[in-house]
Structure formats: C-alpha cells, structure tokens
Short mmCIF file of C-alpha atoms (C1' of nucleotides) in Angstrom, two decimals:
data_model
loop_
_atom_site.label_atom_id
_atom_site.label_comp_id
_atom_site.label_asym_id
_atom_site.label_seq_id
_atom_site.Cartn_x
_atom_site.Cartn_y
_atom_site.Cartn_z
CA MET A 1 90.53 111.61 90.83
CA THR A 2 93.36 109.58 92.34
CA GLU A 3 95.57 110.56 89.52
CA MET A 4 99.23 109.89 90.39
CA SER A 5 102.53 110.56 88.92
CA THR A 6 103.80 108.79 85.80
CA THR A 7 102.93 111.76 83.61
CA LYS A 8 103.15 115.46 84.67
CA ASP A 9 102.46 116.79 81.27
CA GLY A 10 98.95 115.60 81.30
CA GLN A 11 99.07 114.20 77.84
CA PRO A 12 96.39 111.63 77.22
CA ASP A 13 98.48 109.53 75.05
CA LYS A 14 99.98 107.73 77.84
CA ALA A 15 97.24 106.93 80.17
CA ASP A 16 98.13 103.31 80.72
CA GLY A 17 99.45 103.73 84.33
CA SER A 18 96.50 105.47 85.73
CA ASP A 19 93.97 103.25 83.83
CA ARG A 20 95.69 100.30 85.56
CA VAL A 21 95.45 102.04 88.92
CA ALA A 22 91.89 102.77 88.48
CA GLN A 23 91.20 99.33 87.28
CA ILE A 24 92.96 97.83 90.29
CA LEU A 25 91.12 100.13 92.66
CA SER A 26 87.78 99.10 91.02
CA GLU A 27 88.41 95.41 91.41
CA ALA A 28 89.82 95.76 94.91
CA GLU A 29 86.78 97.58 96.02
CA ARG A 30 84.53 94.70 95.00
CA ILE A 31 86.83 92.04 96.48
CA PHE A 32 87.49 93.77 99.67
CA ALA A 33 83.69 94.59 100.02
CA ARG A 34 82.62 90.86 99.46
CA LYS A 35 85.44 89.17 101.39
CA GLY A 36 86.70 91.74 103.95
CA TYR A 37 90.24 92.70 104.47
CA ALA A 38 91.66 89.41 105.71
CA GLY A 39 89.51 87.22 103.38
CA ALA A 40 90.67 88.98 100.22
CA SER A 41 94.12 88.01 98.90
CA MET A 42 96.27 89.91 96.65
CA ARG A 43 96.22 87.00 94.29
CA ASP A 44 92.25 87.28 94.17
CA ILE A 45 92.71 90.93 93.07
CA ALA A 46 95.41 90.25 90.58
CA VAL A 47 93.34 87.47 88.98
CA ALA A 48 90.30 89.65 88.84
CA CYS A 49 92.33 92.45 87.04
CA GLY A 50 93.87 89.93 84.65
CA ILE A 51 97.40 90.83 85.70
CA SER A 52 100.26 89.31 87.70
CA LYS A 53 100.39 89.72 91.40
CA ALA A 54 103.78 91.47 91.07
CA LEU A 55 102.23 94.31 89.02
CA LEU A 56 99.99 94.87 92.05
CA TYR A 57 103.10 95.76 94.11
CA HIS A 58 104.39 97.89 91.26
CA HIS A 59 101.41 100.18 91.77
CA PHE A 60 100.87 99.83 95.46
CA ALA A 61 103.37 99.34 98.28
CA ASN A 62 101.46 96.60 99.94
CA LYS A 63 98.03 95.33 100.77
CA GLU A 64 97.48 97.73 103.44
CA GLU A 65 98.11 100.70 101.22
CA LEU A 66 95.64 99.41 98.46
CA TYR A 67 93.20 98.85 101.23
CA SER A 68 93.58 102.40 102.66
CA ARG A 69 93.28 103.89 99.14
CA VAL A 70 89.91 102.21 98.69
CA THR A 71 88.54 102.77 102.33
CA VAL A 72 89.94 106.14 103.49
CA GLY A 73 89.43 107.63 99.92
CA SER A 74 85.78 106.84 99.77
CA THR A 75 85.10 107.83 103.44
CA ASP A 76 86.76 111.25 102.74
CA GLU A 77 84.77 111.71 99.52
CA LEU A 78 81.41 111.03 101.11
CA TYR A 79 81.55 114.22 103.30
CA LEU A 80 82.47 116.41 100.34
CA PHE A 81 79.85 114.66 98.25
CA VAL A 82 77.13 115.10 100.72
CA ARG A 83 77.99 118.59 101.89
CA ASP A 84 77.91 119.88 98.33
CA ARG A 85 74.44 118.45 97.97
CA VAL A 86 72.77 119.97 101.11
CA PRO A 87 71.05 123.16 99.94
CA SER A 88 70.22 126.31 101.65
CA GLY A 89 66.70 126.34 103.00
CA PRO A 90 64.61 124.87 105.83
CA PRO A 91 66.88 122.67 108.15
CA SER A 92 64.59 119.76 107.95
CA ALA A 93 64.92 120.00 104.15
CA LYS A 94 68.71 119.84 104.71
CA ILE A 95 68.45 116.78 106.77
CA ARG A 96 66.39 115.20 104.11
CA ALA A 97 68.86 116.14 101.52
CA PHE A 98 71.66 114.79 103.66
CA MET A 99 70.08 111.44 103.61
CA VAL A 100 69.16 111.34 99.96
CA ALA A 101 72.84 112.31 99.07
CA THR A 102 74.24 109.75 101.31
CA ALA A 103 71.95 107.23 99.43
CA GLU A 104 73.02 108.56 96.13
CA TYR A 105 76.74 108.06 97.10
CA PHE A 106 75.91 104.60 98.25
CA ARG A 107 74.31 103.89 94.88
CA ARG A 108 77.14 105.26 92.91
CA TYR A 109 80.14 103.92 94.91
CA ARG A 110 78.46 100.90 96.26
CA TRP A 111 81.46 98.60 96.61
CA ALA A 112 83.84 101.21 98.11
CA TRP A 113 81.10 102.05 100.45
CA ILE A 114 80.64 98.57 101.73
CA ALA A 115 84.37 97.97 102.00
CA SER A 116 84.60 101.15 104.04
CA THR A 117 81.72 100.41 106.34
CA THR A 118 82.97 96.83 106.75
CA ALA A 119 86.45 98.01 107.47
CA PHE A 120 85.80 99.30 110.90
CA TRP A 121 86.59 96.25 113.00
CA ASN A 122 88.72 94.33 110.58
CA ASP A 123 91.41 96.89 109.91
CA PRO A 124 94.70 95.71 111.49
CA ASP A 125 96.20 99.23 111.16
CA ARG A 126 95.28 101.38 114.18
CA HIS A 127 96.58 104.39 112.58
CA ARG A 128 94.56 104.26 109.42
CA GLN A 129 91.40 103.27 111.36
CA LYS A 130 91.97 106.44 113.50
CA GLU A 131 92.31 108.48 110.56
CA ARG A 132 89.08 107.03 108.87
CA MET A 133 87.27 107.56 112.13
CA THR A 134 88.33 111.30 112.02
CA ARG A 135 86.88 111.68 108.54
CA ARG A 136 83.77 109.76 109.59
CA ASP A 137 83.34 111.94 112.56
CA ARG A 138 83.37 115.10 110.37
CA TYR A 139 80.46 113.53 108.40
CA GLU A 140 78.60 112.69 111.45
CA ASN A 141 79.25 116.10 113.00
CA PHE A 142 78.00 117.65 109.95
CA LEU A 143 74.61 115.83 110.34
CA ARG A 144 74.41 116.68 114.11
CA GLY A 145 74.73 120.37 113.10
CA LEU A 146 71.95 120.13 110.88
CA ILE A 147 69.74 118.57 113.59
CA GLU A 148 70.74 121.27 116.02
CA GLU A 149 69.85 123.75 113.42
CA ALA A 150 66.40 122.24 112.98
CA ILE A 151 65.84 122.35 116.73
CA GLU A 152 66.65 125.95 117.09
CA ALA A 153 64.40 126.68 114.07
CA GLY A 154 61.60 124.89 115.98
CA GLU A 155 61.15 122.36 113.13
CA ILE A 156 61.91 119.33 115.31
CA ARG A 157 61.62 118.61 118.97
CA GLU A 158 64.44 118.92 121.46
CA VAL A 159 65.68 115.43 121.10
CA ASP A 160 68.96 113.99 121.94
CA VAL A 161 71.07 115.10 119.05
CA PRO A 162 73.76 112.29 118.88
CA MET A 163 71.04 109.68 119.29
CA ALA A 164 68.95 111.23 116.50
CA GLY A 165 71.97 111.33 114.32
CA ARG A 166 72.79 107.70 115.11
CA LEU A 167 69.33 106.72 114.15
CA ILE A 168 69.59 108.31 110.72
CA LEU A 169 73.03 107.12 110.06
CA SER A 170 72.12 103.62 111.25
CA SER A 171 69.17 103.25 108.71
CA LEU A 172 71.66 104.46 105.86
CA ASN A 173 74.59 102.36 106.89
CA TRP A 174 72.54 99.22 107.18
CA MET A 175 71.10 99.63 103.79
CA HIS A 176 73.83 97.60 101.99
CA ARG A 177 72.86 94.60 104.06
CA TRP A 178 69.40 94.20 102.27
CA TYR A 179 69.45 96.46 99.28
CA ASN A 180 68.93 94.75 95.96
CA PRO A 181 69.77 96.82 93.03
CA ASN A 182 67.39 94.74 90.91
CA LYS A 183 64.49 95.63 93.00
CA ALA A 184 62.41 98.61 92.11
CA MET A 185 63.43 101.08 94.99
CA THR A 186 66.37 103.20 94.43
CA PRO A 187 68.58 104.05 97.33
CA GLU A 188 67.36 107.63 97.04
CA GLN A 189 63.86 106.57 97.35
CA ILE A 190 64.64 104.39 100.35
CA ALA A 191 66.36 107.38 102.00
CA ASP A 192 63.13 109.44 101.34
CA VAL A 193 61.00 106.80 103.04
CA TYR A 194 63.46 106.76 105.99
CA PHE A 195 63.13 110.63 106.26
CA ASP A 196 59.53 110.42 106.32
CA LEU A 197 59.45 107.66 108.96
CA VAL A 198 61.95 109.45 111.15
CA PHE A 199 60.73 112.97 110.76
CA ASN A 200 56.96 112.25 111.06
CA GLY A 201 57.24 109.16 113.22
CA LEU A 202 55.14 106.00 113.24
CA ARG A 203 52.41 107.17 115.56
CA ALA A 204 49.03 107.70 114.06
CA GLY A 205 46.80 110.67 114.25
CA ASP A 206 49.28 113.54 113.63
CA ILE A 207 49.70 113.70 109.85
CA SER A 208 51.80 116.79 109.16
CA LEU A 209 49.44 118.68 106.72
CA PRO A 210 46.50 119.21 109.01
CA ALA A 211 46.87 120.57 112.50
CA PRO A 212 46.16 117.81 115.10
CA PRO A 213 43.87 119.41 117.64
CA PRO A 214 42.34 116.45 119.43
CA PRO A 215 44.44 115.11 122.31
CA LYS A 216 44.81 111.46 122.48
CA PRO A 217 44.20 109.64 125.56
CA ALA A 218 47.37 107.87 127.19
CA ARG A 219 48.06 104.50 125.87
CA ARG A 220 51.12 103.37 127.75
CA LYS A 221 50.87 103.03 131.46
CA PRO A 222 52.86 105.61 133.31
CA ARG A 223 55.29 104.60 136.08
CA MET B 1 87.32 83.46 133.15
CA THR B 2 87.17 79.68 133.78
CA GLU B 3 90.88 78.73 134.31
CA MET B 4 91.30 75.07 134.30
CA SER B 5 93.79 72.53 133.31
CA THR B 6 92.53 69.57 135.08
CA THR B 7 88.90 69.75 136.00
CA LYS B 8 87.97 70.27 139.69
CA ASP B 9 85.47 72.92 138.91
CA GLY B 10 82.40 72.22 140.94
CA GLN B 11 82.26 68.58 139.99
CA PRO B 12 85.15 66.20 140.26
CA ASP B 13 83.43 63.99 137.61
CA LYS B 14 83.10 64.35 133.77
CA ALA B 15 82.22 67.94 133.37
CA ASP B 16 85.40 68.48 131.43
CA GLY B 17 84.06 68.14 128.06
CA SER B 18 81.15 70.38 128.08
CA ASP B 19 83.20 73.05 130.04
CA ARG B 20 85.78 72.91 127.38
CA VAL B 21 83.20 73.30 124.73
CA ALA B 22 81.62 76.23 126.58
CA GLN B 23 85.07 77.77 127.07
CA ILE B 24 85.97 77.29 123.48
CA LEU B 25 82.74 78.99 122.19
CA SER B 26 83.23 81.78 124.55
CA GLU B 27 86.68 82.66 123.34
CA ALA B 28 85.72 82.00 119.69
CA GLU B 29 82.82 84.36 119.96
CA ARG B 30 85.18 87.17 121.02
CA ILE B 31 87.76 86.37 118.50
CA PHE B 32 85.51 85.90 115.58
CA ALA B 33 83.72 89.11 116.59
CA ARG B 34 86.92 91.19 116.59
CA LYS B 35 88.74 89.68 113.53
CA GLY B 36 85.96 88.17 111.49
CA TYR B 37 85.85 84.67 110.18
CA ALA B 38 88.89 84.97 107.74
CA GLY B 39 90.91 87.06 110.04
CA ALA B 40 90.56 84.72 113.16
CA SER B 41 92.83 81.71 113.18
CA MET B 42 92.35 78.46 114.98
CA ARG B 43 95.69 79.08 116.48
CA ASP B 44 94.35 82.43 118.01
CA ILE B 45 91.41 80.58 119.52
CA ALA B 46 93.52 77.71 120.95
CA VAL B 47 95.98 80.16 122.55
CA ALA B 48 93.14 82.09 123.99
CA CYS B 49 91.81 79.12 125.57
CA GLY B 50 95.15 77.95 126.83
CA ILE B 51 94.91 74.60 124.93
CA SER B 52 96.53 73.01 122.05
CA LYS B 53 95.11 73.49 118.44
CA ALA B 54 94.59 69.82 118.13
CA LEU B 55 92.16 69.76 120.99
CA LEU B 56 89.99 72.34 119.18
CA TYR B 57 89.54 69.71 116.47
CA HIS B 58 88.71 67.15 118.98
CA HIS B 59 85.56 69.04 120.02
CA PHE B 60 84.75 70.66 116.60
CA ALA B 61 85.10 69.12 113.22
CA ASN B 62 86.61 72.25 111.58
CA LYS B 63 86.74 76.03 111.72
CA GLU B 64 83.42 76.31 109.87
CA GLU B 65 81.51 74.22 112.28
CA LEU B 66 82.98 76.27 115.20
CA TYR B 67 81.96 79.35 113.53
CA SER B 68 78.39 78.15 112.75
CA ARG B 69 77.96 76.96 116.34
CA VAL B 70 78.75 80.70 117.33
CA THR B 71 76.70 82.46 114.69
CA VAL B 72 73.77 80.29 113.83
CA GLY B 73 73.27 79.45 117.53
CA SER B 74 72.94 83.06 118.64
CA THR B 75 70.70 84.09 115.82
CA ASP B 76 68.43 81.26 116.68
CA GLU B 77 68.37 82.11 120.38
CA LEU B 78 67.60 85.88 119.49
CA TYR B 79 64.20 84.95 118.20
CA LEU B 80 63.09 82.88 121.25
CA PHE B 81 64.75 85.35 123.61
CA VAL B 82 62.79 88.32 122.14
CA ARG B 83 59.47 86.44 121.60
CA ASP B 84 59.47 85.53 125.25
CA ARG B 85 59.90 89.08 126.41
CA VAL B 86 57.18 90.73 124.24
CA PRO B 87 54.17 90.92 126.60
CA SER B 88 50.47 91.04 125.75
CA GLY B 89 49.10 94.56 125.54
CA PRO B 90 48.99 97.50 123.21
CA PRO B 91 50.79 96.71 119.96
CA SER B 92 53.11 99.73 120.26
CA ALA B 93 54.11 98.60 123.72
CA LYS B 94 54.96 95.32 122.13
CA ILE B 95 57.29 97.03 119.56
CA ARG B 96 58.88 98.85 122.21
CA ALA B 97 59.42 95.63 124.24
CA PHE B 98 60.83 93.97 121.04
CA MET B 99 63.45 96.66 120.83
CA VAL B 100 64.40 96.69 124.46
CA ALA B 101 64.63 92.87 124.43
CA THR B 102 66.88 92.96 121.46
CA ALA B 103 69.00 95.45 123.29
CA GLU B 104 69.15 93.26 126.32
CA TYR B 105 70.15 90.33 124.18
CA PHE B 106 72.84 92.45 122.81
CA ARG B 107 74.16 93.41 126.18
CA ARG B 108 74.24 89.95 127.43
CA TYR B 109 75.64 88.13 124.37
CA ARG B 110 77.54 90.94 122.78
CA TRP B 111 80.35 88.96 121.16
CA ALA B 112 78.19 86.44 119.76
CA TRP B 113 75.97 89.08 118.40
CA ILE B 114 78.80 90.94 116.81
CA ALA B 115 80.11 87.82 115.20
CA SER B 116 76.65 86.91 113.89
CA THR B 117 75.92 90.22 112.43
CA THR B 118 79.46 90.62 111.00
CA ALA B 119 79.00 87.16 109.51
CA PHE B 120 76.65 88.09 106.68
CA TRP B 121 78.97 88.83 103.90
CA ASN B 122 82.18 86.89 105.03
CA ASP B 123 80.64 83.58 105.51
CA PRO B 124 82.15 81.27 102.88
CA ASP B 125 79.55 78.58 103.34
CA ARG B 126 76.41 79.42 101.38
CA HIS B 127 74.38 76.69 103.09
CA ARG B 128 75.04 77.89 106.60
CA GLN B 129 74.47 81.43 105.40
CA LYS B 130 71.04 80.52 104.05
CA GLU B 131 70.18 78.78 107.18
CA ARG B 132 71.11 81.80 109.23
CA MET B 133 69.03 84.13 106.99
CA THR B 134 66.08 81.81 107.51
CA ARG B 135 66.31 82.22 111.24
CA ARG B 136 66.99 85.94 110.89
CA ASP B 137 63.73 86.21 108.67
CA ARG B 138 61.80 84.74 111.41
CA TYR B 139 62.86 87.26 113.78
CA GLU B 140 62.36 90.04 111.24
CA ASN B 141 58.91 88.79 110.30
CA PHE B 142 58.02 88.70 114.04
CA LEU B 143 58.66 92.39 114.20
CA ARG B 144 56.64 93.09 111.02
CA GLY B 145 53.68 91.20 112.49
CA LEU B 146 53.77 93.58 115.53
CA ILE B 147 53.93 96.57 113.19
CA GLU B 148 50.90 95.35 111.17
CA GLU B 149 49.18 94.70 114.56
CA ALA B 150 49.83 98.36 115.62
CA ILE B 151 48.48 99.58 112.24
CA GLU B 152 45.20 97.60 112.54
CA ALA B 153 44.87 98.97 116.08
CA GLY B 154 45.14 102.30 114.83
CA GLU B 155 48.22 103.08 116.92
CA ILE B 156 50.56 103.85 114.15
CA ARG B 157 49.96 105.28 110.61
CA GLU B 158 49.73 103.13 107.57
CA VAL B 159 53.37 103.05 106.79
CA ASP B 160 55.43 100.71 104.56
CA VAL B 161 55.87 97.72 106.99
CA PRO B 162 58.98 96.27 105.80
CA MET B 163 60.43 99.70 105.61
CA ALA B 164 59.35 100.49 109.26
CA GLY B 165 60.87 97.24 110.36
CA ARG B 166 64.13 97.80 108.57
CA LEU B 167 64.40 101.25 110.26
CA ILE B 168 63.94 99.71 113.61
CA LEU B 169 66.33 96.83 113.17
CA SER B 170 68.99 99.09 111.43
CA SER B 171 69.15 101.17 114.64
CA LEU B 172 69.59 98.15 116.86
CA ASN B 173 71.93 96.31 114.47
CA TRP B 174 74.30 99.34 114.24
CA MET B 175 74.49 99.66 117.83
CA HIS B 176 77.56 97.61 118.36
CA ARG B 177 79.51 99.96 116.02
CA TRP B 178 79.43 102.77 118.56
CA TYR B 179 78.16 101.34 121.84
CA ASN B 180 80.73 101.71 124.57
CA PRO B 181 79.97 99.58 127.80
CA ASN B 182 81.80 102.07 129.84
CA LYS B 183 79.59 104.92 129.06
CA ALA B 184 76.57 105.64 131.02
CA MET B 185 73.76 104.45 128.73
CA THR B 186 72.72 100.89 128.72
CA PRO B 187 71.67 99.12 125.49
CA GLU B 188 68.12 98.95 126.92
CA GLN B 189 68.08 102.80 127.47
CA ILE B 190 69.40 103.29 124.01
CA ALA B 191 66.69 101.11 122.63
CA ASP B 192 64.23 103.19 124.56
CA VAL B 193 65.45 106.35 123.14
CA TYR B 194 65.18 104.90 119.56
CA PHE B 195 61.67 103.76 120.27
CA ASP B 196 60.63 107.33 121.26
CA LEU B 197 62.26 108.86 118.22
CA VAL B 198 60.81 106.40 115.73
CA PHE B 199 57.53 106.31 117.40
CA ASN B 200 56.88 109.91 117.90
CA GLY B 201 59.13 111.32 115.17
CA LEU B 202 61.53 114.26 115.28
CA ARG B 203 58.99 116.72 114.09
CA ALA B 204 58.08 119.39 116.65
CA GLY B 205 54.62 120.54 117.68
CA ASP B 206 52.93 117.26 118.39
CA ILE B 207 54.25 115.87 121.51
CA SER B 208 52.19 113.16 122.79
CA LEU B 209 52.29 112.71 126.64
CA PRO B 210 52.53 108.93 126.91
CA ALA B 211 55.89 109.04 125.38
CA PRO B 212 58.29 106.85 127.52
CA PRO B 213 59.91 108.76 130.17
CA PRO B 214 62.57 106.56 131.68
CA PRO B 215 65.86 107.54 130.10
CA LYS B 216 66.99 110.99 130.98
CA PRO B 217 69.63 111.93 128.63
CA ALA B 218 71.63 114.92 128.78
CA ARG B 219 70.31 117.50 126.34
CA ARG B 220 72.18 118.76 123.42
CA LYS B 221 75.29 120.56 124.30
CA PRO B 222 75.45 124.39 123.87
CA ARG B 223 77.62 125.62 120.97
"C1'" DT C 1 95.48 44.80 138.99
"C1'" DT C 2 94.69 45.16 133.81
"C1'" DT C 3 92.18 47.24 130.24
"C1'" DT C 4 89.68 50.69 128.25
"C1'" DT C 5 88.35 55.25 127.53
"C1'" DC C 6 89.07 59.94 126.40
"C1'" DG C 7 90.80 64.57 127.03
"C1'" DC C 8 94.88 66.15 125.45
"C1'" DT C 9 99.42 67.26 122.94
"C1'" DG C 10 103.67 68.15 119.95
"C1'" DA C 11 105.20 67.37 115.63
"C1'" DC C 12 104.02 67.57 111.24
"C1'" DC C 13 101.68 68.25 106.26
"C1'" DG C 14 100.32 70.60 101.91
"C1'" DA C 15 98.36 74.77 100.57
"C1'" DC C 16 98.16 79.40 100.42
"C1'" DC C 17 99.45 83.87 102.21
"C1'" DG C 18 101.98 88.59 101.42
"C1'" DG C 19 105.95 90.23 99.44
"C1'" DT C 20 110.54 90.12 96.43
"C1'" DC C 21 113.40 90.05 92.57
"C1'" DA C 22 115.86 89.77 88.31
"C1'" DA C 23 114.83 90.03 83.87
"C1'" DG C 24 112.07 90.93 79.65
"C1'" DT C 25 109.13 93.95 76.80
"C1'" DC C 26 107.58 98.04 75.00
"C1'" DC C 27 107.73 103.03 73.80
"C1'" DG C 28 109.29 107.98 73.62
"C1'" DC C 29 113.34 110.36 72.81
"C1'" DA C 30 117.98 111.74 71.26
"C1'" DT D 1 120.65 103.48 66.29
"C1'" DG D 2 120.96 103.36 71.17
"C1'" DC D 3 119.17 104.82 75.83
"C1'" DG D 4 116.46 105.20 79.69
"C1'" DG D 5 112.43 104.37 82.17
"C1'" DA D 6 107.76 102.75 83.00
"C1'" DC D 7 105.06 98.26 82.46
"C1'" DT D 8 104.89 93.46 83.23
"C1'" DT D 9 106.10 88.82 84.46
"C1'" DG D 10 107.39 83.90 86.39
"C1'" DA D 11 109.92 81.91 89.85
"C1'" DC D 12 110.73 82.21 94.31
"C1'" DC D 13 110.98 83.01 99.77
"C1'" DG D 14 109.76 82.73 104.67
"C1'" DG D 15 105.70 82.29 107.14
"C1'" DT D 16 101.05 81.11 108.49
"C1'" DC D 17 97.11 78.85 107.52
"C1'" DG D 18 93.42 74.77 108.34
"C1'" DG D 19 93.80 70.24 109.48
"C1'" DT D 20 95.98 65.49 110.76
"C1'" DC D 21 98.03 61.77 113.58
"C1'" DA D 22 100.29 58.79 116.74
"C1'" DG D 23 100.58 58.55 121.20
"C1'" DC D 24 100.69 60.19 126.36
"C1'" DG D 25 98.48 60.00 130.92
"C1'" DA D 26 95.01 59.62 134.15
"C1'" DA D 27 90.58 58.15 135.40
"C1'" DA D 28 86.76 54.80 134.80
"C1'" DA D 29 85.60 50.20 134.06
"C1'" DA D 30 86.88 45.20 134.08
#
DNA sequence: TTTTTCGCTGACCGACCGGTCAAGTCCGCA
DNA sequence: TGCGGACTTGACCGGTCGGTCAGCGAAAAA
C-alpha cells in the first residue's frame, strides 16, 4: 500500500524511494503517537529515520501532509479491514467479529491507531479533521447497522442504538491507554471479554445458556 | 468571565493575587484541553487572560507547573468528588452513583477533565505523570472495590473485575470526544444509559424490571 | 510624608521550530 | 563517455517558543 510514483514499471530493483517513504511513515507513526502533532518535530522524525530533515521534505510536502498520511490513511483502512472480517451469520456474532477485528487492527497497526485517535483535538487543519471524521463516521455507522440488525432479529433488546455503539467503541478506543503488549491478554482476547460483558451484562442470575425463569425482586427503589 | 484590570471585584483589598491565579487556571484549562500541552503556548494563555506573559511567570514557576496545577489538581479532586457522592445501599446502586457522579464532575469541570485525560501521553514530566497515575489508580481501585462488593452481594456475575472496571471507565472517559453540551442529553443521563447497558446487557429476553427508568431517549430511527 | 511591597509590564534572550535551497552523489541509459 | 533525474545533504531563514529581568505605579506600612 501507499506506493507512490518514482517507478511506474514496477521493477523491484529500484525500490529505494518507496522504502524510504515506508520507513518515514513507520517512524512518524510512533513519534506522532507518543508526542502528538504539536509535540513531534520534523527533526525528531528525521533523526529517528537516520536521515536529514531536508529529505523529509523531499518525500512529503510538509508536516501536515505527513501527519495526514499517517492518520487519515489508518482511519480509512480501519473500516475496510473490519468490514472484510465481519462474516455472515447471526447479528450478535457480527458485532463480536466487529469488535475482535477492531482489536486485531489495533494490535497490528498500534502506533498509527494511537496517532489517529489522539489526532482528534490536536489537528490544526479543519479540513483534514472533517475528512477523518467522515471516514470515522462510516466505521461507526457500520456498527450501528449491525446493532439495528441484531435488534430486528430479536437477539438484543431495543436499546438506544447510538449509545450502544458508543459504549462498544469507547471500550475499544480506550484500550491503548492501558494495554500492555507484554502482558498475557491479546487485544483480540480483550475485545472478546468486552463483548461478553456488554452483551450479557454484569447482572447476576441470567446466564445465557439456561433459561432464567425465576423473577427477581426489585433491588432499586422506583421513583 | 471575570474582566478585571485593577481589582474592585467584591473586595477592594488584596483579592487580586488569588483571583488572578483562578483566572489563569481557568483559561489554561481551556487552552490545554483544546491544544494539548505542546500545542498550547504561554503566550496563548497570557493573551486569553488579557495579561502579559511575564505575569504568568510571576504566579507560576514555569509551563509545567501550570500544567500540573490543572491536571493533577483535577484528577485528585475527581476521586474525592465521586467518593462523597456514592451512597450506602445496594452495591449496584453504588456503581451507578459512581458513574453518574463522574459524569457530573465531567459536566462541571469539563476543560480540566479533558486536559487531564489528554495529558496521559503528552506529559513530558515522568514524575508528574507517575503522580497523576497514582491518583488515578486510587479512583479506579475505588470502582473495582464496588464491583467486588456487588459480586459478593450476588448482584452481578463473577466477571473479571479489572476488565469490568475498564469497560465502565472507558465509556465515561471517552465521553468528551463526542459529547455536545448543546444537545439534549446531560452527562448524567448519558452515564445512566451506560449503566443500564452495562448492567443489564444488550441481550434480549431477560429484561429485569428494576432497570433505571429516568432517561427517555428517542428510540432508534426508522430506516 | 517616605518607604516598602507587590502585581504587573515591555523588551529581550537563546533555543528550537517548520521550511527552503543550492549543490553533491549515485545510477540507469544512450 | 556524457546526460538526466531521483536521492541526499549542510547551511541557512524568519518566526515562535519558554523563560528572564529591570523597572513602573499604586497601595500598604512606616
């Protein structure tokens, strides 16, 4: 992906340019993720790549374009990545697959993910921000469609769809703040736990496998 | 809000200093929240306050101290604020109160909240960051204690306590990314919806009556 | 009155920022 | 052998950054 110009013939002998671009994008992801847009300097990125700062401007017009290539690109890919991993089948299984696929994307493109999610407030360019939000909305609307599908199939209650979607996305979007790749749990496993918690709820006495006939007395005081 | 060039603001005496400090903190909150630590300049803050940049350094040693006063202070207050609003009673009601209280804190100290939550990665000072994490942990451990309490009381299933806590906190911590104060729902109502979703789960067929009724969200829209 | 205190300022500093440029190097091709 | 073009660089620019400082002016203290 992200192949650009330099050689139209596609011969692999001269792959220097695109390798550099890929290297720069890779380092830029990490640095933007850790320092944010304003905190990361082009010098930081150049030093991390082991190249001169001028070479950065040979491959990218300016700091903003480099930033956009990192953030907009990954936001765009996220939707396609997830969509292709949601199978046909029961709607609730689709929701679960949506969550696990998002977690897999997070695991595989972690720094770009973090740079993208952090980007929201810090981006000085309104136009790029709007473009990113549009792509983000497509991803979120896809989840809302799955939830509506599950409601119509009778698999989940008639909940507030946008709110249910936000709950699911919040859990996934916040993961990068506490996830430790050295710990045992993989992001996919984390997403699986979240799905169980959100789908089945915390409340006791209604494990999904057996039917729950005994009605429970009211706990909370009604108004 | 408080326009002042030469006192006369309730007291003709020496309220200048602390008023200035409060004003600076108020403006700094907003600017740090919107631009992040690196993106916000001391000049920005000085101009927003209508004072010279030098006066900023008269009241605060440097940028980092001003930043810490905003972020560490609000993180610290959050725990005390929430703790005082969790009543005695059924553990699940405590969890709900915890969530609503957090939402209330968010509504009342929105900019400081955003600055604090955004601060995580961007903070250059490791020591301050560690201090903030310690205070944050106290807040998170408080929630985990409530969850364990609810498990022992048999009100919720034997779930993974840290994960359940993370799910709840994720939903609240992500709220600032999409919350619009001009829209109908208050943060407290949002927290209430989240509690219902997390506590009762999405799954259909086992609605429990004591679910909290207060918010009346518009149901999903027709296709 | 004189002195002290203190909120407050404009001017200034060195460092670093994003970005530019002329020029050098290397390589495929004629 | 020469030519053209992509890759790469060090030096440099105007501007902004965080931070400093001598001193102003009015109120409090003497």
